Amino acid sequence: MSEKNEEGKRAARDRLVQQREQEKARERRRRTLIVSAAVVGVLGLAAVIGVIAANSGGKGNKASGSGPAVAPSGATGKDSLIIQVGADDAPSTLTVWEDFRCPVCAQFENALRDTIHELENTGQIKVQYHLATLIDGNLGGTGSLDAANAAACAQDVGKFSAYHDVLYRSQPPETDDAFGKSSKLIELAGKVEGLDTPAFRGCVEDGTHNTWVQKSNTAFQNGGFTGTPTALLNGESIFPKKGNEPISVANLKKWVAEANKGKQPAKVTPSPSAS
């Protein structure tokens, strides 16, 4: 009889241990789902943390940045490294450091593009873009550099904003160096009315602004930033959050409204968009 009692006790203990393990497994799955939802809700926060500024300067002759730094038309700021969209007298400034090959930059742009253009076109902000080439340095290739050069070529004819948006809408996978091909960059220019011209093609194929792009990337490295995108509203970081508030369409509008309280918006002519 005692042996049967012992077997019964062991069986009961085994069932209890199994039940506890099942409960632990359910709790782990629940936490995983919660964390996954949080990451998706904050524009890929986990991804942006992983995009660290470890650029080695790229590979190959095109990425070496040899020759004079030819700034695109209308570039402004220190060393003419800023491409500005929006009115000079807009009361707030959104500063954005980006890499056209960076997937989190595409998430940022594709989620907030319409809001940013609305704020530009109503004179509430001007956006100052700085171009970087982190992914070339991390993964090899020249797509970051070549796309940035092409965007600078578009700036030469006043079509940076529209072409910038096309590049992010058409971004290849991070490991695919499709932007390293002039033919691809020229093909995408066909989506911006009037951009695909012999002058633009020559600028893209010759890498006219390559050294300027590399100089911009050096400024990024020396600026103490940790990854792309880096977004600052009047000098204060807002990506992936501002204080305890995550970036979102509603929050960006709110932050700009707070910054502009009591200030007059600029009078602007809306910039052309991609066709």
mmCIF file of C-alpha atoms in Angstrom:
data_model
loop_
_atom_site.group_PDB
_atom_site.id
_atom_site.type_symbol
_atom_site.label_atom_id
_atom_site.label_comp_id
_atom_site.label_asym_id
_atom_site.label_seq_id
_atom_site.Cartn_x
_atom_site.Cartn_y
_atom_site.Cartn_z
ATOM 1 C CA MET A 1 0.000 0.000 0.000
ATOM 2 C CA SER A 2 2.826 2.426 0.877
ATOM 3 C CA GLU A 3 4.435 1.873 -2.540
ATOM 4 C CA LYS A 4 1.168 2.778 -4.262
ATOM 5 C CA ASN A 5 0.941 5.959 -2.142
ATOM 6 C CA GLU A 6 4.478 6.956 -3.116
ATOM 7 C CA GLU A 7 3.734 6.386 -6.820
ATOM 8 C CA GLY A 8 0.620 8.487 -6.503
ATOM 9 C CA LYS A 9 2.535 11.296 -4.855
ATOM 10 C CA ARG A 10 5.227 11.208 -7.563
ATOM 11 C CA ALA A 11 2.592 11.304 -10.294
ATOM 12 C CA ALA A 12 0.911 14.268 -8.623
ATOM 13 C CA ARG A 13 4.243 16.083 -8.337
ATOM 14 C CA ASP A 14 5.014 15.382 -12.012
ATOM 15 C CA ARG A 15 1.630 16.762 -13.070
ATOM 16 C CA LEU A 16 2.216 19.870 -10.967
ATOM 17 C CA VAL A 17 5.657 20.452 -12.517
ATOM 18 C CA GLN A 18 4.247 19.959 -16.023
ATOM 19 C CA GLN A 19 1.413 22.379 -15.313
ATOM 20 C CA ARG A 20 3.856 25.035 -14.040
ATOM 21 C CA GLU A 21 6.037 24.651 -17.153
ATOM 22 C CA GLN A 22 2.982 25.086 -19.396
ATOM 23 C CA GLU A 23 2.001 28.234 -17.508
ATOM 24 C CA LYS A 24 5.549 29.626 -17.878
ATOM 25 C CA ALA A 25 5.489 28.902 -21.615
ATOM 26 C CA ARG A 26 2.160 30.734 -22.010
ATOM 27 C CA GLU A 27 3.538 33.720 -20.104
ATOM 28 C CA ARG A 28 6.645 33.835 -22.334
ATOM 29 C CA ARG A 29 4.456 33.802 -25.462
ATOM 30 C CA ARG A 30 2.257 36.564 -24.029
ATOM 31 C CA ARG A 31 5.264 38.777 -23.281
ATOM 32 C CA THR A 32 6.682 38.167 -26.749
ATOM 33 C CA LEU A 33 3.420 39.305 -28.348
ATOM 34 C CA ILE A 34 3.317 42.432 -26.165
ATOM 35 C CA VAL A 35 6.898 43.376 -27.028
ATOM 36 C CA SER A 36 6.358 42.703 -30.731
ATOM 37 C CA ALA A 37 3.293 44.937 -30.810
ATOM 38 C CA ALA A 38 5.151 47.718 -29.015
ATOM 39 C CA VAL A 39 8.011 47.589 -31.509
ATOM 40 C CA VAL A 40 5.675 47.801 -34.488
ATOM 41 C CA GLY A 41 3.800 50.686 -32.861
ATOM 42 C CA VAL A 42 6.855 52.924 -32.518
ATOM 43 C CA LEU A 43 8.036 52.911 -36.140
ATOM 44 C CA GLY A 44 10.464 50.064 -35.767
ATOM 45 C CA LEU A 45 12.168 51.296 -32.584
ATOM 46 C CA ALA A 46 14.199 48.114 -32.254
ATOM 47 C CA ALA A 47 15.461 48.504 -35.795
ATOM 48 C CA VAL A 48 16.629 52.078 -35.325
ATOM 49 C CA ILE A 49 18.578 51.096 -32.223
ATOM 50 C CA GLY A 50 20.401 48.523 -34.336
ATOM 51 C CA VAL A 51 21.390 51.028 -37.033
ATOM 52 C CA ILE A 52 24.591 52.267 -35.411
ATOM 53 C CA ALA A 53 26.966 54.729 -37.026
ATOM 54 C CA ALA A 54 29.835 52.401 -37.889
ATOM 55 C CA ASN A 55 30.501 53.643 -41.407
ATOM 56 C CA SER A 56 33.983 52.878 -42.677
ATOM 57 C CA GLY A 57 33.704 55.206 -45.673
ATOM 58 C CA GLY A 58 32.436 52.687 -48.194
ATOM 59 C CA LYS A 59 34.350 50.561 -50.661
ATOM 60 C CA GLY A 60 35.716 51.091 -54.129
ATOM 61 C CA ASN A 61 36.805 54.172 -56.044
ATOM 62 C CA LYS A 62 33.331 55.706 -56.372
ATOM 63 C CA ALA A 63 32.949 55.752 -52.600
ATOM 64 C CA SER A 64 36.366 57.263 -51.942
ATOM 65 C CA GLY A 65 35.065 60.795 -52.413
ATOM 66 C CA SER A 66 38.127 62.003 -54.300
ATOM 67 C CA GLY A 67 38.014 65.363 -56.065
ATOM 68 C CA PRO A 68 36.456 68.691 -55.104
ATOM 69 C CA ALA A 69 33.238 68.814 -53.108
ATOM 70 C CA VAL A 70 30.624 70.185 -55.506
ATOM 71 C CA ALA A 71 27.585 71.274 -53.487
ATOM 72 C CA PRO A 72 24.195 71.034 -55.185
ATOM 73 C CA SER A 73 22.443 74.229 -56.205
ATOM 74 C CA GLY A 74 20.821 76.014 -53.278
ATOM 75 C CA ALA A 75 22.570 73.962 -50.584
ATOM 76 C CA THR A 76 22.958 75.962 -47.399
ATOM 77 C CA GLY A 77 24.418 75.880 -43.892
ATOM 78 C CA LYS A 78 27.985 75.180 -42.791
ATOM 79 C CA ASP A 79 30.040 73.949 -45.762
ATOM 80 C CA SER A 80 26.777 73.996 -47.791
ATOM 81 C CA LEU A 81 25.841 70.540 -46.489
ATOM 82 C CA ILE A 82 22.109 71.184 -45.973
ATOM 83 C CA ILE A 83 19.376 70.686 -48.559
ATOM 84 C CA GLN A 84 16.396 72.678 -47.351
ATOM 85 C CA VAL A 85 12.739 72.198 -48.201
ATOM 86 C CA GLY A 86 10.347 74.900 -47.026
ATOM 87 C CA ALA A 87 10.445 78.626 -46.397
ATOM 88 C CA ASP A 88 13.455 80.258 -44.755
ATOM 89 C CA ASP A 89 11.223 82.147 -42.334
ATOM 90 C CA ALA A 90 9.198 79.157 -41.152
ATOM 91 C CA PRO A 91 9.043 79.371 -37.339
ATOM 92 C CA SER A 92 10.362 75.834 -36.701
ATOM 93 C CA THR A 93 13.090 73.683 -38.208
ATOM 94 C CA LEU A 94 12.972 69.925 -38.618
ATOM 95 C CA THR A 95 16.499 68.591 -39.093
ATOM 96 C CA VAL A 96 16.741 65.115 -40.623
ATOM 97 C CA TRP A 97 19.857 62.964 -41.128
ATOM 98 C CA GLU A 98 19.091 60.107 -43.508
ATOM 99 C CA ASP A 99 20.576 57.318 -45.619
ATOM 100 C CA PHE A 100 18.587 56.329 -48.707
ATOM 101 C CA ARG A 101 19.505 52.670 -48.112
ATOM 102 C CA CYS A 102 18.401 52.722 -44.469
ATOM 103 C CA PRO A 103 15.156 50.746 -43.926
ATOM 104 C CA VAL A 104 14.211 52.644 -40.758
ATOM 105 C CA CYS A 105 14.613 55.917 -42.674
ATOM 106 C CA ALA A 106 12.056 54.557 -45.154
ATOM 107 C CA GLN A 107 9.703 53.671 -42.272
ATOM 108 C CA PHE A 108 10.086 57.206 -40.914
ATOM 109 C CA GLU A 109 9.479 58.828 -44.310
ATOM 110 C CA ASN A 110 6.643 56.604 -45.431
ATOM 111 C CA ALA A 111 4.792 57.037 -42.124
ATOM 112 C CA LEU A 112 5.266 60.808 -41.782
ATOM 113 C CA ARG A 113 5.748 62.047 -45.362
ATOM 114 C CA ASP A 114 2.284 63.534 -45.858
ATOM 115 C CA THR A 115 2.367 65.227 -42.455
ATOM 116 C CA ILE A 116 5.804 66.722 -43.065
ATOM 117 C CA HIS A 117 4.708 68.078 -46.457
ATOM 118 C CA GLU A 118 1.550 69.513 -44.920
ATOM 119 C CA LEU A 119 3.602 71.321 -42.279
ATOM 120 C CA GLU A 120 6.033 72.579 -44.949
ATOM 121 C CA ASN A 121 3.316 73.745 -47.302
ATOM 122 C CA THR A 122 1.449 75.639 -44.586
ATOM 123 C CA GLY A 123 4.607 77.475 -43.531
ATOM 124 C CA GLN A 124 4.896 75.854 -40.118
ATOM 125 C CA ILE A 125 8.283 74.188 -40.616
ATOM 126 C CA LYS A 126 11.241 74.052 -42.922
ATOM 127 C CA VAL A 127 13.058 70.730 -43.247
ATOM 128 C CA GLN A 128 16.838 70.616 -43.455
ATOM 129 C CA TYR A 129 18.099 67.326 -44.893
ATOM 130 C CA HIS A 130 21.590 65.960 -44.322
ATOM 131 C CA LEU A 131 22.646 62.872 -46.289
ATOM 132 C CA ALA A 132 24.689 59.977 -44.874
ATOM 133 C CA THR A 133 26.135 56.720 -46.239
ATOM 134 C CA LEU A 134 26.093 54.376 -43.234
ATOM 135 C CA ILE A 135 24.782 51.294 -44.994
ATOM 136 C CA ASP A 136 27.533 51.378 -47.626
ATOM 137 C CA GLY A 137 30.072 51.301 -44.834
ATOM 138 C CA ASN A 138 28.306 48.554 -42.906
ATOM 139 C CA LEU A 139 27.277 46.230 -45.741
ATOM 140 C CA GLY A 140 29.457 47.289 -48.672
ATOM 141 C CA GLY A 141 28.296 48.640 -52.009
ATOM 142 C CA THR A 142 27.712 52.223 -53.114
ATOM 143 C CA GLY A 143 23.909 52.564 -53.109
ATOM 144 C CA SER A 144 23.775 55.047 -50.232
ATOM 145 C CA LEU A 145 26.360 57.259 -51.899
ATOM 146 C CA ASP A 146 24.943 56.986 -55.409
ATOM 147 C CA ALA A 147 21.350 57.639 -54.310
ATOM 148 C CA ALA A 148 22.456 60.663 -52.287
ATOM 149 C CA ASN A 149 24.408 61.970 -55.275
ATOM 150 C CA ALA A 150 21.339 61.473 -57.487
ATOM 151 C CA ALA A 151 19.181 63.342 -54.957
ATOM 152 C CA ALA A 152 21.721 66.178 -55.034
ATOM 153 C CA CYS A 153 21.514 66.124 -58.847
ATOM 154 C CA ALA A 154 17.731 66.492 -58.509
ATOM 155 C CA GLN A 155 18.305 69.434 -56.147
ATOM 156 C CA ASP A 156 20.271 71.148 -58.930
ATOM 157 C CA VAL A 157 17.014 71.514 -60.869
ATOM 158 C CA GLY A 158 14.722 72.125 -57.896
ATOM 159 C CA LYS A 159 13.274 68.605 -57.707
ATOM 160 C CA PHE A 160 14.966 67.211 -54.595
ATOM 161 C CA SER A 161 11.804 66.810 -52.525
ATOM 162 C CA ALA A 162 9.876 64.860 -55.159
ATOM 163 C CA TYR A 163 12.826 62.612 -56.041
ATOM 164 C CA HIS A 164 13.669 62.098 -52.357
ATOM 165 C CA ASP A 165 10.134 60.753 -51.849
ATOM 166 C CA VAL A 166 10.370 58.475 -54.888
ATOM 167 C CA LEU A 167 13.618 56.951 -53.620
ATOM 168 C CA TYR A 168 12.079 56.076 -50.262
ATOM 169 C CA ARG A 169 8.909 54.680 -51.830
ATOM 170 C CA SER A 170 11.087 52.523 -54.097
ATOM 171 C CA GLN A 171 13.757 51.507 -51.576
ATOM 172 C CA PRO A 172 15.167 47.994 -52.190
ATOM 173 C CA PRO A 173 15.934 45.583 -49.331
ATOM 174 C CA GLU A 174 18.843 46.777 -47.186
ATOM 175 C CA THR A 175 21.209 44.086 -48.507
ATOM 176 C CA ASP A 176 20.290 44.776 -52.155
ATOM 177 C CA ASP A 177 22.596 47.448 -53.570
ATOM 178 C CA ALA A 178 20.188 48.332 -56.386
ATOM 179 C CA PHE A 179 20.731 52.063 -55.835
ATOM 180 C CA GLY A 180 24.380 51.457 -56.749
ATOM 181 C CA LYS A 181 23.285 51.247 -60.400
ATOM 182 C CA SER A 182 22.915 54.507 -62.306
ATOM 183 C CA SER A 183 20.311 52.872 -64.548
ATOM 184 C CA LYS A 184 18.016 52.271 -61.556
ATOM 185 C CA LEU A 185 18.371 55.831 -60.262
ATOM 186 C CA ILE A 186 17.660 57.221 -63.732
ATOM 187 C CA GLU A 187 14.666 54.896 -64.134
ATOM 188 C CA LEU A 188 13.184 56.249 -60.880
ATOM 189 C CA ALA A 189 13.755 59.822 -62.080
ATOM 190 C CA GLY A 190 11.105 59.089 -64.690
ATOM 191 C CA LYS A 191 8.535 59.248 -61.871
ATOM 192 C CA VAL A 192 9.321 62.944 -61.305
ATOM 193 C CA GLU A 193 8.042 65.177 -64.069
ATOM 194 C CA GLY A 194 10.851 66.847 -66.013
ATOM 195 C CA LEU A 195 13.741 65.294 -64.049
ATOM 196 C CA ASP A 196 15.025 62.685 -66.509
ATOM 197 C CA THR A 197 17.149 64.946 -68.695
ATOM 198 C CA PRO A 198 20.622 64.569 -70.234
ATOM 199 C CA ALA A 199 21.999 66.919 -67.568
ATOM 200 C CA PHE A 200 20.543 64.825 -64.738
ATOM 201 C CA ARG A 201 21.778 61.588 -66.309
ATOM 202 C CA GLY A 202 25.268 63.000 -66.696
ATOM 203 C CA CYS A 203 25.292 64.202 -63.079
ATOM 204 C CA VAL A 204 24.232 60.752 -61.837
ATOM 205 C CA GLU A 205 26.627 58.773 -64.035
ATOM 206 C CA ASP A 206 29.603 61.059 -63.295
ATOM 207 C CA GLY A 207 29.026 61.138 -59.542
ATOM 208 C CA THR A 208 29.194 64.926 -59.638
ATOM 209 C CA HIS A 209 28.320 65.368 -55.955
ATOM 210 C CA ASN A 210 30.000 62.236 -54.543
ATOM 211 C CA THR A 211 32.673 64.109 -52.602
ATOM 212 C CA TRP A 212 30.040 66.472 -51.216
ATOM 213 C CA VAL A 213 28.003 63.466 -50.025
ATOM 214 C CA GLN A 214 31.068 61.972 -48.334
ATOM 215 C CA LYS A 215 31.725 65.306 -46.646
ATOM 216 C CA SER A 216 28.153 65.271 -45.356
ATOM 217 C CA ASN A 217 28.632 61.741 -44.039
ATOM 218 C CA THR A 218 31.804 62.820 -42.225
ATOM 219 C CA ALA A 219 29.819 65.629 -40.589
ATOM 220 C CA PHE A 220 27.308 63.026 -39.432
ATOM 221 C CA GLN A 221 30.046 60.863 -37.921
ATOM 222 C CA ASN A 222 31.582 63.860 -36.180
ATOM 223 C CA GLY A 223 28.220 65.031 -34.871
ATOM 224 C CA GLY A 224 27.918 62.337 -32.225
ATOM 225 C CA PHE A 225 24.735 60.845 -33.684
ATOM 226 C CA THR A 226 24.058 57.138 -33.165
ATOM 227 C CA GLY A 227 22.118 56.144 -36.263
ATOM 228 C CA THR A 228 19.744 57.063 -39.031
ATOM 229 C CA PRO A 229 17.250 58.519 -39.147
ATOM 230 C CA THR A 230 18.138 61.248 -36.703
ATOM 231 C CA ALA A 231 15.302 63.793 -36.470
ATOM 232 C CA LEU A 232 15.460 67.003 -34.451
ATOM 233 C CA LEU A 233 12.764 69.626 -34.001
ATOM 234 C CA ASN A 234 14.439 72.949 -33.244
ATOM 235 C CA GLY A 235 17.478 71.000 -32.075
ATOM 236 C CA GLU A 236 15.593 68.544 -29.821
ATOM 237 C CA SER A 237 15.533 64.852 -30.720
ATOM 238 C CA ILE A 238 12.064 63.556 -31.645
ATOM 239 C CA PHE A 239 12.880 60.102 -33.035
ATOM 240 C CA PRO A 240 11.970 57.521 -31.929
ATOM 241 C CA LYS A 241 10.383 59.660 -29.209
ATOM 242 C CA LYS A 242 10.371 63.096 -27.601
ATOM 243 C CA GLY A 243 10.557 62.730 -23.857
ATOM 244 C CA ASN A 244 8.169 59.905 -23.051
ATOM 245 C CA GLU A 245 5.988 60.386 -26.152
ATOM 246 C CA PRO A 246 6.636 58.207 -29.226
ATOM 247 C CA ILE A 247 6.727 59.876 -32.606
ATOM 248 C CA SER A 248 3.462 59.684 -34.535
ATOM 249 C CA VAL A 249 1.480 61.834 -36.943
ATOM 250 C CA ALA A 250 -0.594 63.294 -34.105
ATOM 251 C CA ASN A 251 2.384 63.921 -31.850
ATOM 252 C CA LEU A 252 4.469 65.552 -34.584
ATOM 253 C CA LYS A 253 1.642 67.988 -35.314
ATOM 254 C CA LYS A 254 1.233 68.656 -31.607
ATOM 255 C CA TRP A 255 4.967 69.250 -31.048
ATOM 256 C CA VAL A 256 5.139 71.685 -33.965
ATOM 257 C CA ALA A 257 2.027 73.528 -32.758
ATOM 258 C CA GLU A 258 3.555 73.856 -29.284
ATOM 259 C CA ALA A 259 6.851 75.102 -30.701
ATOM 260 C CA ASN A 260 5.075 77.627 -32.949
ATOM 261 C CA LYS A 261 2.672 79.006 -30.348
ATOM 262 C CA GLY A 262 2.391 82.754 -30.789
ATOM 263 C CA LYS A 263 4.435 82.737 -34.016
ATOM 264 C CA GLN A 264 3.264 83.483 -37.548
ATOM 265 C CA PRO A 265 3.668 80.795 -40.228
ATOM 266 C CA ALA A 266 5.659 81.601 -43.335
ATOM 267 C CA LYS A 267 3.966 82.323 -46.656
ATOM 268 C CA VAL A 268 5.005 79.549 -49.026
ATOM 269 C CA THR A 269 4.328 78.114 -52.444
ATOM 270 C CA PRO A 270 3.776 74.351 -52.172
ATOM 271 C CA SER A 271 6.714 72.346 -53.522
ATOM 272 C CA PRO A 272 6.124 70.080 -56.550
ATOM 273 C CA SER A 273 5.381 66.444 -55.820
ATOM 274 C CA ALA A 274 6.230 63.281 -57.709
ATOM 275 C CA SER A 275 3.988 62.430 -60.639
#
